[in-house]
């Protein structure tokens, strides 16, 4: 998926303007990267378009956030206080990220995330 396509998809899914969509994508990718352990953040970033890959924070230990903490951090970084809007934005971004990943990467990513966060991706969780 190309940069412009990713921005346009998030804009459409979340009902955001271009600047807000970029800010939302950057916030979600930053928090998601911080949640991931080991090389998974690097693997995720490698499948994202240039210009968005650098938004993925690297934290080798990974944070143990549940979905509530995850969304709180997204809202803080996105500077959006309304919890429903934060959830809507996160879902739009994560659904778009899921579309951009190959099956192996999606499987590896989901293996590190609790069900509440994987539910935000809006795709079936791979098994096996």
Tab-separated table of N, CA and C in Angstrom, residues 1 3-4 7 9 17-18 25 35 43 46 73 75-76 82 86 90 104 106 108 117:
chain	number	residue	atom	x	y	z
A	1	UNK	N	0.847	-1.175	0.000
A	1	UNK	CA	0.000	0.000	0.000
A	1	UNK	C	0.896	1.241	0.000
A	3	UNK	N	1.749	5.392	0.429
A	3	UNK	CA	1.501	6.423	1.442
A	3	UNK	C	0.154	7.115	1.214
A	4	UNK	N	-0.038	7.658	0.022
A	4	UNK	CA	-1.272	8.415	-0.256
A	4	UNK	C	-2.512	7.549	-0.134
A	7	UNK	N	-3.280	7.074	3.627
A	7	UNK	CA	-3.882	8.285	4.193
A	7	UNK	C	-5.335	8.398	3.735
A	9	UNK	N	-7.395	6.081	2.733
A	9	UNK	CA	-8.226	5.028	3.308
A	9	UNK	C	-8.600	5.364	4.747
A	17	UNK	N	-10.014	14.772	8.077
A	17	UNK	CA	-9.262	15.519	7.077
A	17	UNK	C	-7.873	14.927	6.947
A	18	UNK	N	-7.132	15.403	5.977
A	18	UNK	CA	-5.813	14.820	5.716
A	18	UNK	C	-4.857	14.976	6.901
A	25	UNK	N	-2.733	8.292	12.260
A	25	UNK	CA	-1.870	7.184	11.850
A	25	UNK	C	-0.568	7.204	12.647
A	35	UNK	N	4.135	-1.158	21.937
A	35	UNK	CA	3.501	-2.334	22.534
A	35	UNK	C	4.200	-3.624	22.122
A	43	UNK	N	9.710	-5.336	11.858
A	43	UNK	CA	9.019	-6.099	10.823
A	43	UNK	C	7.763	-5.375	10.349
A	46	UNK	N	8.710	-2.327	8.222
A	46	UNK	CA	9.209	-2.706	6.903
A	46	UNK	C	8.090	-2.897	5.883
A	73	UNK	N	-3.239	5.872	25.426
A	73	UNK	CA	-1.983	6.394	24.880
A	73	UNK	C	-2.175	6.946	23.466
A	75	UNK	N	-4.957	8.281	22.301
A	75	UNK	CA	-5.652	9.560	22.478
A	75	UNK	C	-4.712	10.660	22.944
A	76	UNK	N	-3.827	10.328	23.864
A	76	UNK	CA	-2.856	11.316	24.350
A	76	UNK	C	-1.959	11.802	23.208
A	82	UNK	N	-12.001	12.544	23.347
A	82	UNK	CA	-13.218	11.746	23.267
A	82	UNK	C	-12.867	10.280	23.012
A	86	UNK	N	-11.399	8.309	19.649
A	86	UNK	CA	-10.092	7.637	19.668
A	86	UNK	C	-10.244	6.197	19.188
A	90	UNK	N	-8.519	4.690	15.886
A	90	UNK	CA	-7.613	3.539	16.008
A	90	UNK	C	-8.093	2.387	15.125
A	104	UNK	N	1.717	-13.554	6.898
A	104	UNK	CA	2.700	-13.954	7.908
A	104	UNK	C	2.939	-12.836	8.918
A	106	UNK	N	0.918	-10.334	9.632
A	106	UNK	CA	-0.309	-10.150	10.425
A	106	UNK	C	-0.375	-11.201	11.536
A	108	UNK	N	2.185	-12.823	12.961
A	108	UNK	CA	3.214	-12.513	13.964
A	108	UNK	C	2.802	-11.331	14.833
A	117	UNK	N	-7.017	-5.630	21.633
A	117	UNK	CA	-6.313	-4.830	20.629
A	117	UNK	C	-6.484	-5.460	19.249
